[in-house]
Coordinates of C-alpha atoms in Angstrom, one line a residue:
M1 CA 116.7 84.0 106.6
K2 CA 116.9 83.8 103.6
R3 CA 116.4 86.7 102.8
L4 CA 119.1 87.5 105.4
K5 CA 121.9 86.0 102.9
E6 CA 120.5 86.0 99.8
D7 CA 122.0 90.2 100.2
K8 CA 124.4 89.0 102.0
I9 CA 123.9 91.0 105.1
K10 CA 126.5 92.2 107.7
F11 CA 124.7 94.1 110.3
I12 CA 122.0 92.8 111.9
D13 CA 119.1 96.8 113.0
L14 CA 117.1 96.1 115.8
Q15 CA 115.0 98.7 115.7
F16 CA 111.7 99.6 118.3
T17 CA 110.4 102.6 119.6
G18 CA 110.2 104.3 123.4
L19 CA 106.5 105.6 125.5
F20 CA 107.9 109.0 123.4
G21 CA 107.7 108.1 120.1
R22 CA 111.8 108.6 119.7
F23 CA 112.8 105.5 117.5
H24 CA 115.7 103.4 119.5
H25 CA 117.6 100.5 118.1
T26 CA 121.1 97.6 118.6
T27 CA 123.2 96.8 116.4
M28 CA 123.7 93.0 116.5
D29 CA 126.7 90.8 113.8
A30 CA 124.4 89.3 110.8
K31 CA 126.4 85.9 112.0
M32 CA 124.8 85.8 115.2
F33 CA 121.2 86.2 114.5
R34 CA 120.1 82.6 115.1
I35 CA 116.4 81.7 113.5
E36 CA 115.0 80.9 116.8
D37 CA 115.3 85.2 117.8
F38 CA 111.8 85.5 115.9
A39 CA 110.1 83.5 118.7
D40 CA 112.0 84.2 121.7
G41 CA 113.6 87.7 121.5
L42 CA 116.9 89.1 121.9
P43 CA 118.2 89.9 126.1
K44 CA 119.1 93.9 124.8
V45 CA 117.5 96.4 126.3
D46 CA 117.6 98.5 129.7
G47 CA 114.4 99.2 130.1
S48 CA 115.5 101.2 132.8
S49 CA 117.1 103.6 130.6
I50 CA 114.6 104.1 128.1
R51 CA 112.7 106.5 128.9
G52 CA 109.1 106.0 130.6
F53 CA 109.8 102.0 130.2
T54 CA 110.8 100.3 133.7
E55 CA 112.8 101.5 136.6
I56 CA 116.2 100.4 137.3
H57 CA 115.0 97.1 139.6
E58 CA 113.0 95.6 137.0
S59 CA 115.0 96.4 133.7
D60 CA 115.8 93.4 132.1
L61 CA 113.7 93.6 129.1
I62 CA 113.9 91.6 125.3
I63 CA 113.3 92.7 121.7
R64 CA 111.1 90.1 119.9
P65 CA 112.4 90.9 115.9
D66 CA 109.2 91.5 113.5
P67 CA 110.1 88.9 110.4
A68 CA 107.5 91.5 108.5
T69 CA 109.6 94.7 108.5
Y70 CA 112.4 93.4 107.3
A71 CA 114.1 95.6 105.0
T72 CA 117.6 97.2 103.5
I73 CA 119.7 100.0 104.2
P74 CA 120.8 101.4 101.5
W75 CA 122.9 104.0 102.7
I76 CA 125.0 101.9 105.1
E77 CA 126.9 101.0 102.1
Q78 CA 130.5 99.3 103.5
A79 CA 128.6 97.3 104.8
P80 CA 125.5 95.5 104.3
T81 CA 122.9 96.2 106.4
A82 CA 118.7 95.3 107.3
R83 CA 116.3 96.6 109.8
L84 CA 113.8 94.4 111.7
I85 CA 111.3 96.2 113.9
C86 CA 111.1 94.2 117.5
D87 CA 108.4 94.1 119.4
I88 CA 109.1 94.4 123.1
L89 CA 108.5 91.6 125.9
S90 CA 109.2 91.7 129.3
G91 CA 112.1 89.7 131.2
G92 CA 111.2 86.9 132.7
S93 CA 109.4 82.5 132.0
K94 CA 106.1 83.9 130.6
R95 CA 108.3 86.8 128.3
D96 CA 104.8 88.7 127.8
I97 CA 104.1 92.1 126.0
F98 CA 105.7 94.7 127.9
P99 CA 102.4 97.3 129.1
R100 CA 103.9 100.1 127.7
D101 CA 105.4 98.6 124.7
P102 CA 103.9 101.6 122.1
R103 CA 103.6 98.8 119.3
G104 CA 102.2 96.2 121.8
L105 CA 99.1 98.4 122.7
A106 CA 98.4 98.6 119.3
K107 CA 98.7 95.5 118.1
K108 CA 95.9 95.4 121.5
A109 CA 94.0 98.7 119.6
E110 CA 93.7 95.9 116.9
R111 CA 92.4 93.1 119.0
Y112 CA 90.0 95.2 120.9
C113 CA 88.8 96.5 116.9
G114 CA 87.8 92.9 116.2
E115 CA 86.5 92.7 119.1
Q116 CA 84.1 94.7 118.8
G117 CA 82.8 93.7 115.7
Y118 CA 85.1 95.3 112.8
D119 CA 87.9 92.7 111.9
T120 CA 89.8 95.6 109.8
S121 CA 90.5 99.3 110.6
Y122 CA 92.9 101.6 107.9
W123 CA 95.4 104.7 108.8
G124 CA 96.3 106.9 106.4
P125 CA 98.8 109.7 107.7
E126 CA 100.0 112.6 106.2
V127 CA 102.6 113.2 107.2
E128 CA 104.3 116.4 107.3
F129 CA 107.9 117.5 107.7
F130 CA 110.8 120.5 106.8
V131 CA 114.3 119.9 105.4
F132 CA 116.3 122.7 106.3
D133 CA 120.1 123.5 105.6
K134 CA 121.3 124.0 108.7
L135 CA 119.5 124.2 112.3
E136 CA 121.6 125.8 114.8
V137 CA 120.3 126.0 118.3
N138 CA 121.5 127.5 122.1
T139 CA 120.0 127.1 125.1
M140 CA 123.0 125.8 127.5
T141 CA 123.1 128.5 129.4
P142 CA 119.8 129.7 129.4
Y143 CA 120.2 132.1 132.4
Q144 CA 123.0 134.7 129.7
G145 CA 121.0 133.6 127.2
Q146 CA 119.0 131.9 123.6
S147 CA 118.3 131.3 119.9
Y148 CA 117.7 129.4 117.5
H149 CA 119.4 130.1 113.5
I150 CA 117.6 128.2 110.9
T151 CA 119.4 127.8 107.6
S152 CA 117.0 127.6 104.7
R153 CA 118.7 128.0 100.4
E154 CA 114.4 128.5 99.8
A155 CA 113.6 131.3 102.4
P156 CA 112.4 134.8 101.7
W157 CA 115.5 135.7 105.1
S158 CA 118.3 133.3 102.7
S159 CA 120.8 135.5 101.2
D160 CA 121.5 132.1 98.8
N161 CA 118.2 131.2 96.8
V162 CA 119.3 133.9 94.1
G163 CA 115.8 135.9 93.5
Y164 CA 113.8 132.2 93.5
A165 CA 112.8 132.6 97.4
L166 CA 109.0 131.4 98.8
R167 CA 106.8 133.3 100.2
L168 CA 105.8 133.2 104.3
K169 CA 102.5 130.7 104.0
D170 CA 103.4 131.2 99.2
G171 CA 105.3 127.5 99.4
Y172 CA 102.3 124.9 98.1
L173 CA 102.9 123.1 94.8
P174 CA 105.4 125.2 93.4
S175 CA 108.2 124.1 91.1
A176 CA 111.3 124.1 90.1
P177 CA 113.0 126.7 90.8
G178 CA 111.1 127.8 94.1
D179 CA 110.7 124.2 95.2
T180 CA 114.7 122.8 96.2
L181 CA 113.9 119.8 97.4
M182 CA 111.8 117.7 94.5
E183 CA 115.3 115.2 94.4
Y184 CA 115.9 114.7 97.7
R185 CA 112.1 113.8 97.8
N186 CA 112.3 111.3 94.7
Q187 CA 115.3 110.2 96.6
C188 CA 112.8 109.8 99.8
V189 CA 110.3 107.2 97.5
D190 CA 113.2 105.3 96.2
V191 CA 114.5 104.3 98.8
L192 CA 110.7 104.2 101.4
T193 CA 109.4 101.7 98.5
N194 CA 112.9 99.2 96.6
N195 CA 113.6 98.9 100.4
F196 CA 110.8 99.4 102.7
G197 CA 108.5 98.1 100.7
I198 CA 106.0 101.5 101.8
V199 CA 104.0 102.4 99.3
C200 CA 104.3 106.4 97.5
D201 CA 102.0 107.7 95.5
A202 CA 102.8 111.1 95.4
H203 CA 104.7 114.4 97.3
H204 CA 104.4 117.6 96.9
H205 CA 105.9 121.1 99.2
E206 CA 104.0 121.8 101.5
V207 CA 102.2 125.5 102.1
A208 CA 105.7 127.2 105.0
T209 CA 108.7 129.0 103.0
A210 CA 112.0 127.2 103.9
G211 CA 111.6 123.7 102.8
Q212 CA 107.8 122.4 104.3
C213 CA 107.7 118.8 102.8
E214 CA 104.8 116.4 102.5
I215 CA 105.1 113.0 101.2
D216 CA 101.9 110.8 100.7
I217 CA 102.2 106.9 101.6
R218 CA 99.4 104.6 101.1
F219 CA 96.7 103.8 104.1
D220 CA 97.5 100.2 105.8
T221 CA 95.9 98.8 108.4
L222 CA 97.0 100.7 112.3
V223 CA 99.8 97.9 113.3
N224 CA 101.5 98.5 109.6
A225 CA 100.1 102.1 109.2
A226 CA 102.4 102.7 112.1
D227 CA 106.0 100.6 111.7
S228 CA 105.9 103.2 108.3
V229 CA 105.6 106.4 110.0
Q230 CA 108.7 105.5 112.1
S231 CA 109.8 104.4 109.1
Y232 CA 109.0 107.4 107.0
K233 CA 111.2 110.1 109.6
Y234 CA 114.1 107.3 109.9
I235 CA 114.5 107.1 105.8
V236 CA 113.9 111.4 105.1
K237 CA 116.2 111.9 107.9
N238 CA 119.0 110.3 107.5
I239 CA 118.7 110.9 103.7
A240 CA 118.8 114.3 104.5
Q241 CA 121.6 114.2 106.6
K242 CA 123.2 112.1 103.8
R243 CA 122.9 115.7 101.7
N244 CA 124.6 117.9 104.5
M245 CA 120.8 118.2 105.8
M246 CA 118.2 119.2 108.9
A247 CA 114.3 117.2 108.4
T248 CA 112.6 117.7 111.4
M249 CA 109.2 116.5 112.6
M250 CA 109.5 120.0 114.8
P251 CA 105.2 120.6 114.5
K252 CA 105.9 125.2 114.5
P253 CA 109.6 125.7 113.5
I254 CA 108.8 128.6 111.5
A255 CA 107.3 131.2 113.3
L256 CA 104.1 133.0 111.9
D257 CA 103.8 130.4 109.4
N258 CA 102.2 127.3 108.5
G259 CA 103.6 124.2 110.5
S260 CA 103.2 121.0 110.5
G261 CA 100.3 118.3 111.0
M262 CA 100.1 114.7 110.7
H263 CA 95.8 114.5 109.5
V264 CA 94.9 110.5 110.0
N265 CA 92.5 109.5 107.7
V266 CA 90.5 106.0 109.4
S267 CA 87.7 103.7 108.4
L268 CA 86.1 100.9 110.2
W269 CA 85.4 97.8 107.9
N270 CA 83.9 94.2 107.9
K271 CA 83.7 91.6 106.0
G272 CA 85.7 93.5 102.9
K273 CA 82.9 96.2 103.2
N274 CA 83.8 99.7 104.1
L275 CA 81.3 100.5 107.4
F276 CA 81.5 104.3 107.2
Y277 CA 80.4 104.4 103.1
D278 CA 76.5 104.3 103.3
P279 CA 75.0 105.8 100.1
D280 CA 71.5 107.7 101.8
D281 CA 73.4 110.3 103.3
D282 CA 73.6 113.3 100.6
Y283 CA 75.7 115.6 101.9
A284 CA 78.9 113.2 103.3
E285 CA 77.6 110.3 102.3
M286 CA 79.1 108.8 105.6
S287 CA 77.2 105.8 108.0
Q288 CA 76.1 105.8 111.0
T289 CA 78.6 103.3 112.3
A290 CA 81.0 106.8 111.2
R291 CA 79.8 109.8 112.5
Y292 CA 79.1 107.7 115.8
F293 CA 83.0 106.9 115.5
G294 CA 83.7 111.2 114.6
G295 CA 80.9 111.6 117.8
G296 CA 83.7 110.0 119.6
I297 CA 86.8 112.0 118.9
M298 CA 84.5 115.4 119.4
E299 CA 83.8 114.0 122.9
H300 CA 87.1 113.0 123.6
A301 CA 89.0 115.5 121.4
Q302 CA 90.3 117.9 124.4
A303 CA 92.4 114.4 126.1
L304 CA 93.0 113.5 123.0
A305 CA 95.3 116.3 122.6
S306 CA 97.9 114.7 124.4
I307 CA 98.5 112.4 122.5
V308 CA 98.1 113.4 119.0
A309 CA 99.7 116.8 120.2
P310 CA 102.2 116.0 122.5
T311 CA 104.8 118.5 122.3
T312 CA 105.0 122.3 123.7
N313 CA 105.3 122.9 120.4
S314 CA 102.5 121.6 119.1
Y315 CA 99.9 124.5 120.6
R316 CA 102.4 126.6 118.3
R317 CA 100.8 124.7 116.0
L318 CA 97.7 124.9 116.9
V319 CA 96.4 128.6 116.3
P320 CA 94.4 130.0 114.2
G321 CA 95.3 131.5 111.0
Y322 CA 97.6 129.0 109.7
E323 CA 95.3 125.8 108.6
A324 CA 95.7 124.7 111.8
P325 CA 92.4 123.3 113.2
V326 CA 91.5 124.5 116.5
Y327 CA 87.9 124.2 116.7
V328 CA 86.8 121.2 117.4
A329 CA 83.9 120.8 115.4
W330 CA 83.0 118.5 111.4
S331 CA 82.8 119.4 107.6
T332 CA 82.9 118.2 104.9
G333 CA 85.9 120.9 102.3
N334 CA 86.1 122.7 105.4
R335 CA 89.5 123.2 106.8
S336 CA 88.9 124.7 109.5
A337 CA 87.0 121.8 111.7
I338 CA 89.0 119.8 113.7
I339 CA 87.5 116.8 111.5
R340 CA 87.0 116.6 107.6
I341 CA 85.2 114.0 105.3
P342 CA 86.7 114.0 102.3
A343 CA 84.3 115.0 99.5
H344 CA 86.9 114.8 96.4
Y345 CA 84.7 111.8 95.0
K346 CA 80.8 110.8 95.6
G347 CA 79.0 107.1 94.5
Q348 CA 79.2 103.8 95.0
K349 CA 81.9 103.5 92.9
F350 CA 84.3 105.4 95.5
S351 CA 83.1 103.5 97.7
A352 CA 86.2 102.5 99.3
M353 CA 87.1 105.6 100.1
K354 CA 84.5 107.7 102.5
R355 CA 86.7 108.2 105.7
I356 CA 87.2 110.2 108.4
E357 CA 90.3 112.3 108.6
F358 CA 91.4 113.9 112.4
R359 CA 93.6 117.4 112.0
A360 CA 94.4 117.7 115.2
P361 CA 97.2 115.2 115.0
D362 CA 100.8 117.0 114.2
P363 CA 104.8 114.0 113.3
S364 CA 105.8 114.5 116.7
C365 CA 103.2 112.0 118.2
N366 CA 104.1 108.6 119.0
P367 CA 101.6 106.9 116.0
Y368 CA 101.5 103.4 118.1
L369 CA 99.7 105.7 121.1
A370 CA 98.4 108.5 118.7
F371 CA 96.4 105.6 116.0
C372 CA 95.1 103.9 120.1
A373 CA 93.5 106.8 121.8
I374 CA 91.8 107.9 118.0
M375 CA 90.5 104.2 118.2
A376 CA 89.9 104.5 121.4
A377 CA 87.4 107.2 121.1
G378 CA 85.9 106.2 117.6
L379 CA 84.7 103.1 119.5
D380 CA 83.8 104.9 122.9
G381 CA 81.5 106.8 120.5
I382 CA 80.3 103.2 118.8
R383 CA 79.3 102.9 122.3
K384 CA 77.6 105.8 123.7
K385 CA 76.2 106.4 120.0
R386 CA 77.4 109.5 121.0
D387 CA 76.5 111.3 117.3
I388 CA 78.7 113.6 115.5
G389 CA 76.1 116.5 115.4
D390 CA 75.2 119.3 112.8
P391 CA 78.6 119.9 110.4
V392 CA 80.1 123.5 110.4
K393 CA 80.4 125.1 106.4
E394 CA 81.2 128.3 107.9
D395 CA 84.7 129.3 108.3
I396 CA 85.2 129.4 111.6
F397 CA 88.1 131.1 112.3
K398 CA 86.2 134.6 110.4
M399 CA 83.0 133.4 113.5
T400 CA 82.6 135.8 116.2
P401 CA 83.5 133.8 119.6
K402 CA 79.4 134.6 119.8
R403 CA 78.5 132.1 116.8
R404 CA 80.5 130.3 117.7
R405 CA 78.7 129.1 121.4
E406 CA 75.6 129.3 119.5
L407 CA 77.3 126.5 117.2
G408 CA 78.2 125.1 120.4
I409 CA 81.2 125.1 118.9
T410 CA 84.4 123.8 121.5
Q411 CA 88.0 124.9 121.3
L412 CA 91.3 122.3 121.6
P413 CA 93.4 123.7 124.5
A414 CA 95.9 126.0 124.1
S415 CA 98.8 124.6 125.6
L416 CA 100.5 121.4 126.8
R417 CA 98.7 121.7 130.2
Q418 CA 96.0 122.4 129.1
A419 CA 96.2 118.9 127.1
Y420 CA 97.5 116.7 129.9
E421 CA 94.9 118.2 132.5
A422 CA 92.2 117.5 130.3
L423 CA 94.0 113.9 129.9
E424 CA 93.8 113.8 133.0
S425 CA 90.3 114.5 134.6
D426 CA 89.4 111.9 130.9
S427 CA 90.9 108.9 129.9
A428 CA 88.6 106.6 131.1
F429 CA 87.9 105.2 127.8
L430 CA 91.4 104.5 126.9
K431 CA 91.9 101.7 129.1
P432 CA 90.2 99.3 127.5
I433 CA 93.9 99.9 126.0
L434 CA 96.3 101.5 127.4
D435 CA 96.5 101.5 131.5
D436 CA 96.2 104.3 134.6
E437 CA 100.8 103.3 134.3
T438 CA 100.7 104.1 130.8
I439 CA 98.5 107.0 131.1
E440 CA 100.6 108.5 134.4
K441 CA 103.9 108.2 132.5
I442 CA 101.9 110.2 129.6
I443 CA 101.7 112.6 131.6
E444 CA 103.9 112.5 133.8
H445 CA 106.1 113.4 130.4
E446 CA 104.2 116.0 129.3
E447 CA 104.5 118.2 132.4
R448 CA 108.5 117.9 133.2
E449 CA 108.6 119.2 128.9
N450 CA 105.9 121.4 129.8
V451 CA 107.6 122.6 133.3
E452 CA 111.3 122.8 131.2
V453 CA 110.0 125.2 128.4
S454 CA 107.3 127.1 131.1
V455 CA 110.8 128.3 133.5
R456 CA 113.1 129.6 130.6
P457 CA 111.7 133.1 129.5
H458 CA 110.6 133.6 125.7
P459 CA 112.8 135.2 123.7
H460 CA 110.4 138.0 121.5
E461 CA 109.5 138.9 125.1
F462 CA 112.1 141.2 125.7
A463 CA 111.2 142.8 122.6
L464 CA 107.2 143.7 124.1
Y465 CA 108.6 144.0 127.4
A466 CA 112.8 144.6 128.1
D467 CA 111.7 148.9 128.7
V468 CA 108.6 148.3 130.9

């Protein structure tokens, strides 16, 4: 309350996340906010209007703001505005955490982790995204025709790049003038750090043309890291909009170029010790706990895909040849595997950096649910002592199918339908954190979206088949 007065805040933006990752908000006059609202919450949400929440007969929900998420929104200039991220509570006398509140589920995952003997888990998401000058989409009359058009001054098809175009798959770390978005990213980092308290250590242009970016944010505990991802998306989109551009977390918007991933780095700790580090492992300095955790991820990789890559577009990214992991395998420097153990440094001095990097997730996912699912899979692997197996040191993309079979390398789902069908048959490992109804809501939602796309002809199909 003191900060509201010091910052002369006039409005408070109360933000929360829906089951499928959309950021929602309602705004109230700061004068109407009471200190009791931090404990009691506010009756501001009709759950039947939020996809995946409630039916119309059980729709009264409460949002309870978390004071630790206070931040000022600098691009709202006329009336100083602060934001608070909220938990969702069920209505009534108990006011329990709503069972399909993603943030509440993330808190449940942290408690479950503690019950298994690990007092802390650290999460480092690497969020990639595209920034376009303009995006035009026409699918309103699909029976007549469909189209999209991407405008980017960096792109090789642009007429505005005055000779400094970035070729397909040739956009990694170019200096200006090829990289046109450095000042934009600088502004994003300034807001992330100084307004939202999210530590950033670097930013750069990524591999794809047409404005693919990455801003590196520092690792944090599970709920805090998921909060940071949602804030990150909110910030980069709004600053792009203020610059008359458009930022998108769509995994694969550019045909024949790299897509955007959200690699997730994770480690388990107890009493200040990184339990994933073992100096006696010559290859990866990886402990048996880490091997079991990684083994759990690999065992449940197909089902995990439904949660960490939850859109039809996700599976246009997860194809061989574009640096996206497709094969269920692990290694140190091998980026063709879904699990990588970063090997930039070795030795006791760098033991805190030992972690598992899971490379299948993309930024369209709900970070709260993604981290919950990864945690559940990893802890299931530890409980079952499911070892990760031998590393694959070859480029899996170049292997023959026979060689992959010899090494026991399986593949991630090739479509959203395959992913949610895998989740349907392999969801028991999630039950300590996600209940049956939450899992059913995820599957139903993905099934609807899959049908939405599958009933519409793809434009390229006309080039392939119109003359048959």
